Amino acid sequence: MRNIFIKAFFYLIGLIIISLGITLTIKSDLGAGAWDAVNVGLSETIGFTVGSWVIIIGAMLIFTNAIIAKEKPDLLAVITIFVIGQFIDFWMLSVFDTFGLASFWIQLTVLVGGIAIIAFGVSLYLQPKFSLNPIDGFMVALQKRFGFSLRTAKTLTEVFALVLALALGGPIGIGTVIIIVLIGPFIQFFDGRANHVMNKMLS
């Protein structure tokens, strides 16, 4: 029971931290990650909050992933989209609603800080090996169905989101490129440390 509690703590705290990092990358106004830009574009084009679109797109992906991988839908992944979606709206609308950045260097600092925070959150939520965020699930579904490497599958899902974000007028910019370059190394930096801490707590 104690171990389940510790794993659930890592999982939920990781998701909340991810939502904070996503919010900071959006608020940096230099360009968001491709999937986040899709959600912002949908929010600005159709309405509803960014967090609502995280939940809507995530729910659609849960069933799309199941069809692609020829598996049952991972309904527990609803937890990931609900927590991230709700907390993005909390950060965006309650904490950083009037958040303004005076210069490019402050914007860049907020962007890189946001990327590091996302990576830290990802490294925490992955440790318990519970249900994946449906965006990560999309990558894994492509890998299972078509035999792609994870890197190729990830690239394909990001390109798909990038095209969609551009079509919707989402915030694609230099920040999007910086996120693509830095997110992997940052996750790798935090992953081993998060694994060490969780295993120490479980032992």
Tab-separated table of C-alpha atoms in Angstrom:
chain	number	residue	atom	x	y	z
A	1	MET	CA	0.000	0.000	0.000
A	2	ARG	CA	2.839	2.386	0.892
A	3	ASN	CA	4.548	1.682	-2.430
A	4	ILE	CA	1.356	2.391	-4.391
A	5	PHE	CA	0.973	5.693	-2.533
A	6	ILE	CA	4.569	6.712	-3.342
A	7	LYS	CA	4.143	5.790	-7.024
A	8	ALA	CA	0.808	7.656	-7.205
A	9	PHE	CA	2.486	10.687	-5.604
A	10	PHE	CA	5.254	10.714	-8.242
A	11	TYR	CA	2.680	10.255	-11.004
A	12	LEU	CA	0.289	13.026	-9.957
A	13	ILE	CA	2.966	15.519	-8.893
A	14	GLY	CA	4.716	14.891	-12.208
A	15	LEU	CA	1.538	15.694	-14.148
A	16	ILE	CA	0.949	18.891	-12.156
A	17	ILE	CA	4.558	19.984	-12.752
A	18	ILE	CA	4.175	19.249	-16.487
A	19	SER	CA	1.122	21.537	-16.590
A	20	LEU	CA	3.126	24.352	-14.975
A	21	GLY	CA	5.949	23.966	-17.493
A	22	ILE	CA	3.527	23.934	-20.439
A	23	THR	CA	1.905	27.113	-19.133
A	24	LEU	CA	5.270	28.875	-18.878
A	25	THR	CA	6.249	27.900	-22.434
A	26	ILE	CA	2.927	29.260	-23.720
A	27	LYS	CA	3.230	32.441	-21.656
A	28	SER	CA	6.792	33.041	-22.890
A	29	ASP	CA	5.144	34.024	-26.184
A	30	LEU	CA	8.092	32.726	-28.226
A	31	GLY	CA	6.310	29.634	-29.511
A	32	ALA	CA	4.876	26.630	-27.693
A	33	GLY	CA	5.398	22.923	-28.177
A	34	ALA	CA	3.553	21.572	-31.226
A	35	TRP	CA	0.723	19.851	-29.330
A	36	ASP	CA	0.331	22.779	-26.932
A	37	ALA	CA	0.183	25.121	-29.937
A	38	VAL	CA	-2.652	22.965	-31.322
A	39	ASN	CA	-4.600	23.416	-28.088
A	40	VAL	CA	-3.970	27.178	-28.011
A	41	GLY	CA	-4.959	27.445	-31.684
A	42	LEU	CA	-8.206	25.551	-31.058
A	43	SER	CA	-8.941	27.720	-28.013
A	44	GLU	CA	-8.455	30.925	-30.010
A	45	THR	CA	-10.289	29.647	-33.113
A	46	ILE	CA	-13.263	27.791	-31.631
A	47	GLY	CA	-13.397	28.780	-27.970
A	48	PHE	CA	-13.146	26.804	-24.715
A	49	THR	CA	-10.029	26.965	-22.538
A	50	VAL	CA	-6.636	25.530	-23.443
A	51	GLY	CA	-7.063	22.949	-20.679
A	52	SER	CA	-10.433	21.886	-22.095
A	53	TRP	CA	-8.789	21.185	-25.445
A	54	VAL	CA	-6.064	19.167	-23.703
A	55	ILE	CA	-8.844	16.928	-22.374
A	56	ILE	CA	-10.825	16.811	-25.659
A	57	ILE	CA	-7.811	16.064	-27.896
A	58	GLY	CA	-6.455	13.623	-25.319
A	59	ALA	CA	-9.763	11.723	-25.207
A	60	MET	CA	-9.790	11.499	-29.008
A	61	LEU	CA	-6.206	10.213	-28.983
A	62	ILE	CA	-6.989	7.524	-26.389
A	63	PHE	CA	-9.399	5.893	-28.847
A	64	THR	CA	-7.239	6.647	-31.904
A	65	ASN	CA	-4.255	4.999	-30.221
A	66	ALA	CA	-6.336	1.900	-29.435
A	67	ILE	CA	-7.399	1.609	-33.084
A	68	ILE	CA	-3.837	2.069	-34.379
A	69	ALA	CA	-2.299	-0.405	-31.900
A	70	LYS	CA	-5.306	-2.787	-32.158
A	71	GLU	CA	-5.635	-2.796	-28.385
A	72	LYS	CA	-8.273	-1.828	-25.848
A	73	PRO	CA	-8.410	1.915	-25.039
A	74	ASP	CA	-6.217	2.872	-22.092
A	75	LEU	CA	-9.025	4.472	-20.102
A	76	LEU	CA	-6.724	5.191	-17.143
A	77	ALA	CA	-4.966	7.707	-19.419
A	78	VAL	CA	-8.000	9.914	-18.744
A	79	ILE	CA	-6.281	10.722	-15.431
A	80	THR	CA	-3.319	12.261	-17.265
A	81	ILE	CA	-5.384	14.520	-19.528
A	82	PHE	CA	-7.769	15.537	-16.756
A	83	VAL	CA	-4.990	16.522	-14.319
A	84	ILE	CA	-2.894	18.304	-16.965
A	85	GLY	CA	-5.918	20.026	-18.510
A	86	GLN	CA	-7.346	21.234	-15.214
A	87	PHE	CA	-4.019	22.493	-13.933
A	88	ILE	CA	-3.111	24.254	-17.193
A	89	ASP	CA	-6.341	26.220	-16.792
A	90	PHE	CA	-5.497	26.869	-13.130
A	91	TRP	CA	-2.025	28.217	-13.973
A	92	MET	CA	-3.162	30.089	-17.101
A	93	LEU	CA	-6.328	31.675	-15.720
A	94	SER	CA	-5.627	32.065	-12.000
A	95	VAL	CA	-1.881	32.358	-11.426
A	96	PHE	CA	-0.443	33.767	-14.673
A	97	ASP	CA	-3.533	35.513	-16.066
A	98	THR	CA	-1.882	38.962	-16.184
A	99	PHE	CA	1.639	37.602	-16.649
A	100	GLY	CA	3.606	39.977	-18.905
A	101	LEU	CA	7.247	39.743	-20.003
A	102	ALA	CA	9.191	42.924	-20.627
A	103	SER	CA	12.038	41.734	-22.845
A	104	PHE	CA	13.181	38.946	-25.149
A	105	TRP	CA	15.735	37.687	-22.618
A	106	ILE	CA	13.093	37.362	-19.911
A	107	GLN	CA	10.857	35.548	-22.414
A	108	LEU	CA	13.738	33.202	-23.266
A	109	THR	CA	14.462	32.573	-19.577
A	110	VAL	CA	10.807	31.731	-18.923
A	111	LEU	CA	10.734	29.459	-21.984
A	112	VAL	CA	13.855	27.498	-21.006
A	113	GLY	CA	12.643	27.338	-17.399
A	114	GLY	CA	9.327	25.987	-18.651
A	115	ILE	CA	11.095	23.332	-20.731
A	116	ALA	CA	13.158	22.240	-17.718
A	117	ILE	CA	10.012	22.071	-15.584
A	118	ILE	CA	8.176	19.980	-18.213
A	119	ALA	CA	11.162	17.618	-18.407
A	120	PHE	CA	11.294	17.296	-14.617
A	121	GLY	CA	7.570	16.552	-14.511
A	122	VAL	CA	7.859	13.981	-17.300
A	123	SER	CA	10.715	12.231	-15.492
A	124	LEU	CA	8.541	11.975	-12.351
A	125	TYR	CA	5.325	10.795	-14.009
A	126	LEU	CA	7.115	8.114	-16.049
A	127	GLN	CA	8.778	6.413	-13.044
A	128	PRO	CA	5.761	4.425	-11.751
A	129	LYS	CA	5.052	3.134	-15.293
A	130	PHE	CA	1.346	3.932	-15.045
A	131	SER	CA	-0.782	5.059	-18.025
A	132	LEU	CA	0.905	7.352	-20.548
A	133	ASN	CA	-0.290	10.772	-21.604
A	134	PRO	CA	-2.256	10.038	-24.846
A	135	ILE	CA	0.285	12.070	-26.870
A	136	ASP	CA	3.033	9.729	-25.681
A	137	GLY	CA	0.594	6.869	-26.254
A	138	PHE	CA	0.199	8.019	-29.878
A	139	MET	CA	3.943	7.640	-30.377
A	140	VAL	CA	3.959	4.164	-28.790
A	141	ALA	CA	0.911	3.066	-30.842
A	142	LEU	CA	2.677	3.998	-34.095
A	143	GLN	CA	5.784	2.151	-32.956
A	144	LYS	CA	3.791	-1.002	-32.115
A	145	ARG	CA	1.701	-1.008	-35.291
A	146	PHE	CA	4.295	-0.050	-37.899
A	147	GLY	CA	7.567	-1.077	-36.265
A	148	PHE	CA	8.988	2.448	-36.226
A	149	SER	CA	11.704	3.338	-33.776
A	150	LEU	CA	10.433	5.502	-30.917
A	151	ARG	CA	12.462	8.409	-32.310
A	152	THR	CA	10.796	8.089	-35.735
A	153	ALA	CA	7.350	7.678	-34.196
A	154	LYS	CA	7.917	10.732	-31.983
A	155	THR	CA	9.073	12.771	-34.982
A	156	LEU	CA	5.971	11.774	-36.981
A	157	THR	CA	3.575	12.723	-34.167
A	158	GLU	CA	5.327	16.064	-33.656
A	159	VAL	CA	5.273	16.878	-37.389
A	160	PHE	CA	1.560	15.995	-37.489
A	161	ALA	CA	0.875	18.339	-34.552
A	162	LEU	CA	3.082	21.048	-36.070
A	163	VAL	CA	1.128	21.043	-39.347
A	164	LEU	CA	-2.162	21.092	-37.418
A	165	ALA	CA	-0.969	23.974	-35.204
A	166	LEU	CA	0.114	26.012	-38.225
A	167	ALA	CA	-3.268	25.419	-39.878
A	168	LEU	CA	-5.024	26.611	-36.706
A	169	GLY	CA	-2.792	29.643	-36.257
A	170	GLY	CA	-1.313	28.287	-33.020
A	171	PRO	CA	1.782	29.868	-31.446
A	172	ILE	CA	4.585	28.276	-33.474
A	173	GLY	CA	7.901	30.128	-33.332
A	174	ILE	CA	11.553	29.979	-32.345
A	175	GLY	CA	10.442	28.662	-28.953
A	176	THR	CA	8.959	25.592	-30.655
A	177	VAL	CA	12.368	24.781	-32.140
A	178	ILE	CA	14.109	25.349	-28.808
A	179	ILE	CA	11.626	22.988	-27.109
A	180	ILE	CA	12.285	20.268	-29.715
A	181	VAL	CA	16.056	20.612	-29.217
A	182	LEU	CA	16.136	20.817	-25.401
A	183	ILE	CA	13.275	18.645	-24.136
A	184	GLY	CA	15.001	15.302	-24.792
A	185	PRO	CA	18.322	16.121	-23.093
A	186	PHE	CA	16.478	17.713	-20.143
A	187	ILE	CA	14.322	14.603	-19.639
A	188	GLN	CA	17.426	12.426	-19.836
A	189	PHE	CA	19.127	14.631	-17.225
A	190	PHE	CA	16.257	14.314	-14.731
A	191	ASP	CA	15.179	10.724	-15.439
A	192	GLY	CA	18.010	8.886	-13.703
A	193	ARG	CA	17.800	11.174	-10.668
A	194	ALA	CA	14.030	10.738	-10.366
A	195	ASN	CA	14.414	6.965	-10.682
A	196	HIS	CA	17.060	6.945	-7.948
A	197	VAL	CA	14.885	8.989	-5.561
A	198	MET	CA	11.746	6.893	-6.107
A	199	ASN	CA	13.609	3.609	-5.707
A	200	LYS	CA	15.195	4.887	-2.513
A	201	MET	CA	11.751	5.827	-1.161
A	202	LEU	CA	10.359	2.423	-2.129
A	203	SER	CA	13.160	0.436	-0.490
